[in-house]
Structure formats: C-alpha cells, structure tokens
PDB file of N, CA and C in Angstrom:
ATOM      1  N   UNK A   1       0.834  -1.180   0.000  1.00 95.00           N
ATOM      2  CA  UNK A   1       0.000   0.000   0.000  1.00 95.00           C
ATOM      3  C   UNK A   1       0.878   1.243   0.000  1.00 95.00           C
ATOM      4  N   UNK A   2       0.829   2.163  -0.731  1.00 97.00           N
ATOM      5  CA  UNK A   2       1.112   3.738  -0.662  1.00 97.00           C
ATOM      6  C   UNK A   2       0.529   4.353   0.038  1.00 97.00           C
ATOM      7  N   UNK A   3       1.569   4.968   0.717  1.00 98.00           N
ATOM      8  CA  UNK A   3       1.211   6.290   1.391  1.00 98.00           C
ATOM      9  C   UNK A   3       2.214   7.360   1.362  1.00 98.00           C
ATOM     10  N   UNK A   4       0.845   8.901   1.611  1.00 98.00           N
ATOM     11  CA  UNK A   4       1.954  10.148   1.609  1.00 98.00           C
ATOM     12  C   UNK A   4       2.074  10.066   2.800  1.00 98.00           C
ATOM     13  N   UNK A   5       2.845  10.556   3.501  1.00 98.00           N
ATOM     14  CA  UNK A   5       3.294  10.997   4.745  1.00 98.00           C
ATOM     15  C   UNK A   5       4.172  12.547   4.647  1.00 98.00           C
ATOM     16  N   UNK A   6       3.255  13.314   5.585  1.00 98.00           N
ATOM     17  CA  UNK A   6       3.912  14.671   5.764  1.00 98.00           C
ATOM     18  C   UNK A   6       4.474  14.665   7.436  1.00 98.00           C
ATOM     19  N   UNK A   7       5.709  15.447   7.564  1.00 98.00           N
ATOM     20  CA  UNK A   7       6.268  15.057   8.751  1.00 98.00           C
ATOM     21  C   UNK A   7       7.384  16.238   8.629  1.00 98.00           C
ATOM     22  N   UNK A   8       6.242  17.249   9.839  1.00 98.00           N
ATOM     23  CA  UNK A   8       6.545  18.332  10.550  1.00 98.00           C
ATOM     24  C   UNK A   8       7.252  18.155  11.819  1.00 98.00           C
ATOM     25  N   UNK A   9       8.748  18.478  11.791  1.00 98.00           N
ATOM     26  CA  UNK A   9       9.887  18.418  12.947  1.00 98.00           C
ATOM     27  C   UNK A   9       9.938  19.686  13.774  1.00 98.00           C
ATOM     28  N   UNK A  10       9.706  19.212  15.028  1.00 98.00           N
ATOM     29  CA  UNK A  10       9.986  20.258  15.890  1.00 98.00           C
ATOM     30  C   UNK A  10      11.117  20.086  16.920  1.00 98.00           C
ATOM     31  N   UNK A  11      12.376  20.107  17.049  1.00 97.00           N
ATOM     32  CA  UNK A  11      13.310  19.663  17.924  1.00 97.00           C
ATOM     33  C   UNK A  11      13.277  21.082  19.189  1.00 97.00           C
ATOM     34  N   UNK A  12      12.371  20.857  20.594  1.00 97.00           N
ATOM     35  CA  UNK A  12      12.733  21.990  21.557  1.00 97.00           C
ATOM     36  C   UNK A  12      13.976  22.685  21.510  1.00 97.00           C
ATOM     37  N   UNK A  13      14.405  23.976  21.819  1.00 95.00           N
ATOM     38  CA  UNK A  13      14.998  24.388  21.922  1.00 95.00           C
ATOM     39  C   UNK A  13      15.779  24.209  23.282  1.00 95.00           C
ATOM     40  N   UNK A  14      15.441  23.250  24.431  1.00 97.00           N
ATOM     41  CA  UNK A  14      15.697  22.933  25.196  1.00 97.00           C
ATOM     42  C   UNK A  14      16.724  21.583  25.505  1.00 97.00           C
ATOM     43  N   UNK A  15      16.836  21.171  23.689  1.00 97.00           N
ATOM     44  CA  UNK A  15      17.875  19.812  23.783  1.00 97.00           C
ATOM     45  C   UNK A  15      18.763  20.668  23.344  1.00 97.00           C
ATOM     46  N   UNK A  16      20.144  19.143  23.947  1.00 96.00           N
ATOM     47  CA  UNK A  16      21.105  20.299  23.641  1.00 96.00           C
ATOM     48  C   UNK A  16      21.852  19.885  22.234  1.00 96.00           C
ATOM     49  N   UNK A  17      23.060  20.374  22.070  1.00 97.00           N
ATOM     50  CA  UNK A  17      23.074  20.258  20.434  1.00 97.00           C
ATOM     51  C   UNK A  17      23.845  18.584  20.405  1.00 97.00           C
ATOM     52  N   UNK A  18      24.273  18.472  21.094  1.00 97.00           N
ATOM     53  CA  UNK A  18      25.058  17.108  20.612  1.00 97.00           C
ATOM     54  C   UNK A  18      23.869  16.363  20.980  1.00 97.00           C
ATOM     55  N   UNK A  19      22.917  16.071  22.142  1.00 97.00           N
ATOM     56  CA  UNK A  19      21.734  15.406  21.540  1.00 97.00           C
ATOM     57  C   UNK A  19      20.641  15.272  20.511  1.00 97.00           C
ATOM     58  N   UNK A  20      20.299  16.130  19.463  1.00 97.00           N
ATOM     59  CA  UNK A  20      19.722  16.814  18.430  1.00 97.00           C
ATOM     60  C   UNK A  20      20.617  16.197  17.353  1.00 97.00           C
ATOM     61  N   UNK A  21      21.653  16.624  17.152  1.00 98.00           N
ATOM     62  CA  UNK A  21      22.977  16.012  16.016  1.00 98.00           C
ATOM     63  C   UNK A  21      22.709  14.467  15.779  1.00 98.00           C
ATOM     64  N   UNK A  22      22.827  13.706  17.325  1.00 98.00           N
ATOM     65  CA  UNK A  22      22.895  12.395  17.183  1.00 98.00           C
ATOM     66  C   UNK A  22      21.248  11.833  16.688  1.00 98.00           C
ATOM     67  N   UNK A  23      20.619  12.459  17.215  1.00 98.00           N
ATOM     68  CA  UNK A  23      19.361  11.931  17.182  1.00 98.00           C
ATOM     69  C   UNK A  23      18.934  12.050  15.098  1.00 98.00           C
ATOM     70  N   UNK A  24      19.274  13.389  14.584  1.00 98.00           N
ATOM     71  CA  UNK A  24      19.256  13.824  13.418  1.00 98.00           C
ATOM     72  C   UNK A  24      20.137  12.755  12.626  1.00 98.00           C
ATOM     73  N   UNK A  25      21.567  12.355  13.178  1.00 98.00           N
ATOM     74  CA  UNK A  25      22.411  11.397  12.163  1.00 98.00           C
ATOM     75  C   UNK A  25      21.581   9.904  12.416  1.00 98.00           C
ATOM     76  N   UNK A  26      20.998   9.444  13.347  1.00 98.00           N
ATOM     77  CA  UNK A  26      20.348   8.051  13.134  1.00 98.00           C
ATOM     78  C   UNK A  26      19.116   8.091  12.493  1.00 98.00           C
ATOM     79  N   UNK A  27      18.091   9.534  12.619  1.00 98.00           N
ATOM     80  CA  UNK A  27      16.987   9.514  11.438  1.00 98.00           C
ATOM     81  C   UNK A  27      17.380   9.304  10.181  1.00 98.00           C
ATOM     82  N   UNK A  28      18.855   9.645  10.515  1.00 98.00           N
ATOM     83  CA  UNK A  28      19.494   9.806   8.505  1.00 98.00           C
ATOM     84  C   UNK A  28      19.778   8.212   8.251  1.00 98.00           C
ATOM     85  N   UNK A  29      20.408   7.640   8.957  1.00 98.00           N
ATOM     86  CA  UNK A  29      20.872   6.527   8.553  1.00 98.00           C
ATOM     87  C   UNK A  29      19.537   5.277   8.428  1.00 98.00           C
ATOM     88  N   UNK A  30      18.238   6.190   9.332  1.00 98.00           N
ATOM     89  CA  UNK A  30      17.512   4.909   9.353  1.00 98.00           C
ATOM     90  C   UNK A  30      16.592   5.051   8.218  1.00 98.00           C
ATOM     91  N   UNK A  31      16.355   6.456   7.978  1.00 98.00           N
ATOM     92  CA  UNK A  31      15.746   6.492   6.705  1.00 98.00           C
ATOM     93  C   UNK A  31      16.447   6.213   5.279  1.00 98.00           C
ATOM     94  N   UNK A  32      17.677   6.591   5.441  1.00 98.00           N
ATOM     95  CA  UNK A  32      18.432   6.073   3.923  1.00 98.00           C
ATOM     96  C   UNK A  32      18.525   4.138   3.974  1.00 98.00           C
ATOM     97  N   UNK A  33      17.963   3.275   5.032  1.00 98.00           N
ATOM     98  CA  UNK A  33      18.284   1.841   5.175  1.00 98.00           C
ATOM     99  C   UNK A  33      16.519   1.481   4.573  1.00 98.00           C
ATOM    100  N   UNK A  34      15.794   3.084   5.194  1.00 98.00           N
ATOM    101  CA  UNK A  34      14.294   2.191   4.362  1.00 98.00           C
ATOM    102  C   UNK A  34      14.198   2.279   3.239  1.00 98.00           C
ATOM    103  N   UNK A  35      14.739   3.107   2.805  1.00 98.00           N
ATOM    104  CA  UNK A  35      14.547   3.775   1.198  1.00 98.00           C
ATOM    105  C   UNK A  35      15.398   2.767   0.430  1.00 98.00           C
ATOM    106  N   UNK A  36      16.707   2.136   1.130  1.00 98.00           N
ATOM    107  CA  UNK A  36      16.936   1.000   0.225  1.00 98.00           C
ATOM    108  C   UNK A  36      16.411  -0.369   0.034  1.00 98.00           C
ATOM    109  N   UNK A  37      15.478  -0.493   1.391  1.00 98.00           N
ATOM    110  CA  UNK A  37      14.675  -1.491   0.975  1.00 98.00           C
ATOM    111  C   UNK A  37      13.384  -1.413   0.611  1.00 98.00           C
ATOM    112  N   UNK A  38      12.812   0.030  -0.081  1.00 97.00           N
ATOM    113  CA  UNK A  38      11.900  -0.112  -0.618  1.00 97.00           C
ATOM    114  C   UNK A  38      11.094   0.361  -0.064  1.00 97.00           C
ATOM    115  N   UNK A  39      10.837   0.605   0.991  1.00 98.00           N
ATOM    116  CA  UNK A  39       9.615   0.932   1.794  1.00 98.00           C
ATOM    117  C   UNK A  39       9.026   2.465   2.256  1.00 98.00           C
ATOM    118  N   UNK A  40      10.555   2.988   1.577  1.00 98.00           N
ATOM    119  CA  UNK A  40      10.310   4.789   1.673  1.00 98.00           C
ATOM    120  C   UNK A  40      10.899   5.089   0.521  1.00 98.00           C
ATOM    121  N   UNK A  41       9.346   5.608   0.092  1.00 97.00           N
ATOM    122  CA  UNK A  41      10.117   5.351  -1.823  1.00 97.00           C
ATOM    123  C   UNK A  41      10.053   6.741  -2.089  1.00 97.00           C
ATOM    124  N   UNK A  42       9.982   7.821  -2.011  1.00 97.00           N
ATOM    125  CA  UNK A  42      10.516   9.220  -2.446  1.00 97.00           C
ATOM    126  C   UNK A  42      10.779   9.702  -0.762  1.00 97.00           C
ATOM    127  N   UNK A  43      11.141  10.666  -0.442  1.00 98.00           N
ATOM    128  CA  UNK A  43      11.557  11.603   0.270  1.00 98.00           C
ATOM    129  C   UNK A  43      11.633  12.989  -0.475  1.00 98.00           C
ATOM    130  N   UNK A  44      10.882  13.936   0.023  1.00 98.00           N
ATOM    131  CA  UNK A  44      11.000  15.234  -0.517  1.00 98.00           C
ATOM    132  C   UNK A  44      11.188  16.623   0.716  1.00 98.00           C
ATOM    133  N   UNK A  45      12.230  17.143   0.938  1.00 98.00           N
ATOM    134  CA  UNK A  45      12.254  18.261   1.738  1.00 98.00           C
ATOM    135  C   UNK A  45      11.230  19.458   1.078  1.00 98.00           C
ATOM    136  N   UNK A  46      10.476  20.345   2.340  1.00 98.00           N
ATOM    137  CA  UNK A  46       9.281  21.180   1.836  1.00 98.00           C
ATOM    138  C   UNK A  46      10.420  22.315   1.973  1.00 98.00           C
ATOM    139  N   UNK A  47      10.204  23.205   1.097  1.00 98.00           N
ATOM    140  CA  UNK A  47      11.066  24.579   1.127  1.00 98.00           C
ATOM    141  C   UNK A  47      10.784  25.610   2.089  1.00 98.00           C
ATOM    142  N   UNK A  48      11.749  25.644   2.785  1.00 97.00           N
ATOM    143  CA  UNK A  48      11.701  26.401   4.088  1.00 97.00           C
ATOM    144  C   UNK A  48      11.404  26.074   5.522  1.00 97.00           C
ATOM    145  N   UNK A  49      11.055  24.744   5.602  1.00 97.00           N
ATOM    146  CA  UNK A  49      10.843  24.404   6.869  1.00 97.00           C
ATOM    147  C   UNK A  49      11.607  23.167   6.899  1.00 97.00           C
ATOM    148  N   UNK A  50      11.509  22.584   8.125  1.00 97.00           N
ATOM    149  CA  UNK A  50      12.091  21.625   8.497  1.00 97.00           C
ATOM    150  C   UNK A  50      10.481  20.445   8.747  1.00 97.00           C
ATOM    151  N   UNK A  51      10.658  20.210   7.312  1.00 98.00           N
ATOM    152  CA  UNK A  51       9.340  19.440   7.017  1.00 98.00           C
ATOM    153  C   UNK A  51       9.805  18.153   5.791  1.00 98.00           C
ATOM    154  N   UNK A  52       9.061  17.072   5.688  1.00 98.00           N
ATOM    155  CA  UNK A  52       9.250  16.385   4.362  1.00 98.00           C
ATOM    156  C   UNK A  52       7.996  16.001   3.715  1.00 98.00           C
ATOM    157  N   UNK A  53       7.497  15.597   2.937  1.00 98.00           N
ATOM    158  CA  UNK A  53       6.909  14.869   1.972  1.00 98.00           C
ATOM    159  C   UNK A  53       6.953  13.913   1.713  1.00 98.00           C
ATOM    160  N   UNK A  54       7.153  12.599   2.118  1.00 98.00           N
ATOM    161  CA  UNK A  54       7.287  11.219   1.904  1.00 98.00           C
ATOM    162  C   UNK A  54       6.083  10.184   1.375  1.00 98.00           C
ATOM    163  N   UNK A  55       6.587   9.593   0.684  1.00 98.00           N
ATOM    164  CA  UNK A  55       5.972   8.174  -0.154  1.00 98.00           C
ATOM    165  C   UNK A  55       6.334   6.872   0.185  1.00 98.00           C
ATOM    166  N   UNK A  56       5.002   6.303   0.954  1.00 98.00           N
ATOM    167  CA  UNK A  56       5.663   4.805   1.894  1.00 98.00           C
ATOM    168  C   UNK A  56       5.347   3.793   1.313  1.00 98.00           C
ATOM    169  N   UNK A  57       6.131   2.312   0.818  1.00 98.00           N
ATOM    170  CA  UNK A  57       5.440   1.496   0.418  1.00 98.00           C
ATOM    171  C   UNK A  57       5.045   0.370   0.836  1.00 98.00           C
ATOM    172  N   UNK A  58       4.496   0.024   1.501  1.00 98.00           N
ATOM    173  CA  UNK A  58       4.113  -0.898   3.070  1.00 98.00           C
ATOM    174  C   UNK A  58       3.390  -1.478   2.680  1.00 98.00           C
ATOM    175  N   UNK A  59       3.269  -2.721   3.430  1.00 97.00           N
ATOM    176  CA  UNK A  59       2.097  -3.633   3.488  1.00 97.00           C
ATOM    177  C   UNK A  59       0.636  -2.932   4.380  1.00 97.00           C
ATOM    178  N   UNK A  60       0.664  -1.756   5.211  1.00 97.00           N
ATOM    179  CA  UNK A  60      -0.893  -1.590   5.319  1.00 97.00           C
ATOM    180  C   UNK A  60      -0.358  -0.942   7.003  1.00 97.00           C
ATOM    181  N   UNK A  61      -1.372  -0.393   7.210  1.00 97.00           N
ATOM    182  CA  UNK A  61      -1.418   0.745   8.451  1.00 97.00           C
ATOM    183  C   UNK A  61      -0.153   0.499   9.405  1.00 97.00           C
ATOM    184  N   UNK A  62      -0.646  -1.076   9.946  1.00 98.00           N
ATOM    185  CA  UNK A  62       0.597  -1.390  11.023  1.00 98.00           C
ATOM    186  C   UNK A  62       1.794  -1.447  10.621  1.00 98.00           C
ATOM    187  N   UNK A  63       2.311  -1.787   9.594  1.00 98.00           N
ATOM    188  CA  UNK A  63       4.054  -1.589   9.350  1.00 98.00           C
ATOM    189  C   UNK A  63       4.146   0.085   9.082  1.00 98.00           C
ATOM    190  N   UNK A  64       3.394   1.047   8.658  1.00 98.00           N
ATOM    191  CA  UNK A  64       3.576   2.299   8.342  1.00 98.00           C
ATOM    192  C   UNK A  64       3.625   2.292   9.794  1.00 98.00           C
ATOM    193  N   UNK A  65       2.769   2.408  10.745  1.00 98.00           N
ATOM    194  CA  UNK A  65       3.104   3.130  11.949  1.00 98.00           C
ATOM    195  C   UNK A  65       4.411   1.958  12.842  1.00 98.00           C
ATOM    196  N   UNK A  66       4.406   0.799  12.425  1.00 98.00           N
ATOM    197  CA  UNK A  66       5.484   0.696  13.217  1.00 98.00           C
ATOM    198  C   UNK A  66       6.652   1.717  12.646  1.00 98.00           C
ATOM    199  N   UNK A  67       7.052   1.640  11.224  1.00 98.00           N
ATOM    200  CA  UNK A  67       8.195   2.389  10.946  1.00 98.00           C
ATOM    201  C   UNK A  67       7.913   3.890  11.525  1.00 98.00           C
ATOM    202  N   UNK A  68       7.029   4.641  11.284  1.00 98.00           N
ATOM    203  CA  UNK A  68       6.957   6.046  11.682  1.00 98.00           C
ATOM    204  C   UNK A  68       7.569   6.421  13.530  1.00 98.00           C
ATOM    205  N   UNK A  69       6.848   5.588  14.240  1.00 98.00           N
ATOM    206  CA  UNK A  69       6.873   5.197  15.641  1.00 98.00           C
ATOM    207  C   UNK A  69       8.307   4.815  16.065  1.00 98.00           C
ATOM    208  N   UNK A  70       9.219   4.430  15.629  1.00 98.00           N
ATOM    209  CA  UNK A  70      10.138   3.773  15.700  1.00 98.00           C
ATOM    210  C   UNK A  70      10.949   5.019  14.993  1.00 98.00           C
ATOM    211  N   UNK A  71      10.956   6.208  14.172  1.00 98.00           N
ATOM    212  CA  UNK A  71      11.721   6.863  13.956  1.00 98.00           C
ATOM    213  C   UNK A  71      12.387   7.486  15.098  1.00 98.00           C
ATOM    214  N   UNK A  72      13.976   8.138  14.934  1.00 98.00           N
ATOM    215  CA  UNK A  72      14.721   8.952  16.537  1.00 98.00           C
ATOM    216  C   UNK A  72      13.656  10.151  16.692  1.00 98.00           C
ATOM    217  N   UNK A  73      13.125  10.650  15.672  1.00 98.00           N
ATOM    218  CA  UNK A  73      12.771  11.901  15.883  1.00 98.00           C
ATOM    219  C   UNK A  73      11.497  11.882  16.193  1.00 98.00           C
ATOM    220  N   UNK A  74      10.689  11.106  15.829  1.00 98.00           N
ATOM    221  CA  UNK A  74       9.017  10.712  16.160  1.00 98.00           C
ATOM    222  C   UNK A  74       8.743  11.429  17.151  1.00 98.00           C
ATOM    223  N   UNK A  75       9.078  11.801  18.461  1.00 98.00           N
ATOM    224  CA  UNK A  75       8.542  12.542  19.428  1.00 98.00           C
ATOM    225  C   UNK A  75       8.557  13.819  19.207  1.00 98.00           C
ATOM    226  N   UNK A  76       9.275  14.141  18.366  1.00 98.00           N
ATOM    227  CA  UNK A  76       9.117  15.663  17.830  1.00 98.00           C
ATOM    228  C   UNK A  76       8.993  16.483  16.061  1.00 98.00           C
ATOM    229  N   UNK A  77       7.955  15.536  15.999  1.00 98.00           N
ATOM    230  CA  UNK A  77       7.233  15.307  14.914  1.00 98.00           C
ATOM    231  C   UNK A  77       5.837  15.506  15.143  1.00 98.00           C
ATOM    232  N   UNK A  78       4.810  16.485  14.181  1.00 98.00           N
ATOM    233  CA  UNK A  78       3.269  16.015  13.504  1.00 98.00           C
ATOM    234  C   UNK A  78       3.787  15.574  12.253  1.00 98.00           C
ATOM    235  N   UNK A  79       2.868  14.436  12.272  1.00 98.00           N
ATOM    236  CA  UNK A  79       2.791  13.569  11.185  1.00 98.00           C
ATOM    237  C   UNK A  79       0.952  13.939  10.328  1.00 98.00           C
ATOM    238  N   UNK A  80       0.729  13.833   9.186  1.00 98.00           N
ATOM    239  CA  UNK A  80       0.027  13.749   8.975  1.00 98.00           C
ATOM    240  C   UNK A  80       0.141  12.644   7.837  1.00 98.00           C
ATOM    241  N   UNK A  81      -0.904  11.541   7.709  1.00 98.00           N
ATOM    242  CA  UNK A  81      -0.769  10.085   6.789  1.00 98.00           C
ATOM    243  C   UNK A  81      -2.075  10.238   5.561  1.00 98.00           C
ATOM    244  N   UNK A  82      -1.770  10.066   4.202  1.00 98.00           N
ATOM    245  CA  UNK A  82      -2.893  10.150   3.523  1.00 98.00           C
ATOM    246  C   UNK A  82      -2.734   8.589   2.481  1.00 98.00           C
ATOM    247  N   UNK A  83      -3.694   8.002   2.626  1.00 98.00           N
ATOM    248  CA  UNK A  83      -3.514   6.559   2.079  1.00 98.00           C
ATOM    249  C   UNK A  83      -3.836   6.953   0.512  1.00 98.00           C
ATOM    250  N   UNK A  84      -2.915   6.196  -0.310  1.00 96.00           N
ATOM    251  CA  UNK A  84      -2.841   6.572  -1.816  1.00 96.00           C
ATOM    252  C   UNK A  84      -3.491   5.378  -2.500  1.00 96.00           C
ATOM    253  N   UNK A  85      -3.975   5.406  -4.047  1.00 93.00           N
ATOM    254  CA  UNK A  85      -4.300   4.579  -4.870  1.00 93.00           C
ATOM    255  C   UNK A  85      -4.364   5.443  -6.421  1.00 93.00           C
ATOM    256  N   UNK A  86      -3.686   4.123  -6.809  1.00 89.00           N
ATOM    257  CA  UNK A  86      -3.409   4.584  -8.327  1.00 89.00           C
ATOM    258  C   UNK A  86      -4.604   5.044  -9.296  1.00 89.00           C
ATOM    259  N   UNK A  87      -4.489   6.479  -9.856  1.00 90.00           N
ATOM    260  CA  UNK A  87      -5.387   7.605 -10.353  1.00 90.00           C
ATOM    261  C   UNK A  87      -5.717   6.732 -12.016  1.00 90.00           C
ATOM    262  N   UNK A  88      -7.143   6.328 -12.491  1.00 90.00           N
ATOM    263  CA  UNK A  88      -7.336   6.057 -13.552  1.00 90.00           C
ATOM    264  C   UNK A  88      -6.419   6.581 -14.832  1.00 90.00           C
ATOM    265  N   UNK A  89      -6.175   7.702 -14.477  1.00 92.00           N
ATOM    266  CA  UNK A  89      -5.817   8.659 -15.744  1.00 92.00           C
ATOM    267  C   UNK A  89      -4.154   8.356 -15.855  1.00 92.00           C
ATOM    268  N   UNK A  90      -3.644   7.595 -14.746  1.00 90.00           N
ATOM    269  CA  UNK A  90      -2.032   7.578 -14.716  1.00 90.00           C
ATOM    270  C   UNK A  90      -1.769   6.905 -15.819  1.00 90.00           C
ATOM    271  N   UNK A  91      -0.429   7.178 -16.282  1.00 91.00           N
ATOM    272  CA  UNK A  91       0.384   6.614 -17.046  1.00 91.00           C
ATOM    273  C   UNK A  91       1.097   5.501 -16.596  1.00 91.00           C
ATOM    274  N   UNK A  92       2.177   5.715 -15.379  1.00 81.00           N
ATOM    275  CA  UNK A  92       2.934   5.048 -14.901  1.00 81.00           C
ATOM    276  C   UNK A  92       2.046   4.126 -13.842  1.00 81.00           C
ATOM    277  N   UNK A  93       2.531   3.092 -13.986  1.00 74.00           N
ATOM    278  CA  UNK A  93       1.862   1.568 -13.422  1.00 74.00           C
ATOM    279  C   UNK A  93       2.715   1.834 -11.913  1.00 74.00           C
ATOM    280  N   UNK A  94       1.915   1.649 -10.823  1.00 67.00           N
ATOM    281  CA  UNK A  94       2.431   1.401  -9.393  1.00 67.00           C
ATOM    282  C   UNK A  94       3.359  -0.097  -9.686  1.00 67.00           C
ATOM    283  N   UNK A  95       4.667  -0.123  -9.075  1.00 61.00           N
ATOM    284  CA  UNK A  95       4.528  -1.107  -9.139  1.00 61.00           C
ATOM    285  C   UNK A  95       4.666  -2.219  -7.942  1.00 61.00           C
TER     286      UNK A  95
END
C-alpha cells in the first residue's frame, strides 16, 4: 500500500546540540536503510521548513506506523498520513 506521509519536525529548543545532532544522524541513517529497501520510496524536503513529503510502500497501516513510531525523531514530529491509490488517468503503473 502507498502512502503520503507529511512530517513536521519540531526539535525543543531545550535539547542540547550534541543530543539533536545524534538523534538527526540516526533519522538519517535509518531512513536512507528504508529507502533501500523499498519501503520509503521518495523523500521530498518542503522549502523552508524543516518538514518532508514522503511516499511509503508498506504492506498496510501497522508496518507504516510501526516504521513512523520507531523513527529517533518521532517525538518531535506532527505527522500527517494520507492513504494513496493509483489515479485512472495515470500513465505510470504502481509497481
């Protein structure tokens, strides 16, 4: 199943920076390990914020929220999830 996922970061200003850094380098590494297996299939930064645009390709609600839930940064995150299906008029075949 596809999904968009929008995912608004808010890191307090109250962590300090070497906790923020570390927490930021394991979102990186854990999201570049889903995206190679498929399961976070675009990533798009929104211009100007510290926001993304993402495209998930999951088997269905519970593996999306386990992965989301399980991100370093998840606690300082809104997420918003919109479940996708392929548009009659498309060209390109889901695959």
């Amino acid at each position: 199943m596809l999904f968009m996922v929008q995912m608004q970061v808010n890191i307090p200003a109250s962590i300090d920076k070497d906790t923020a850094d570390a927490l930021k380098k394991n979102e990186k590494e854990m999201s570049q390990k889903l995206q190679r297996e498929g399961k976070w299939r675009d990533l798009w930064r929104v211009v100007g914020q510290y926001a993304n645009v993402s495209i998930f390709n999951v088997s269905g609600n519970e593996e999306l929220h386990q992965i989301l839930s399980n991100l370093p940064l998840f606690p300082f995150m809104t997420i918003s999830v919109t479940p996708l299906t392929q548009h009659p008029s498309a060209i390109a075949q889901i695959d």
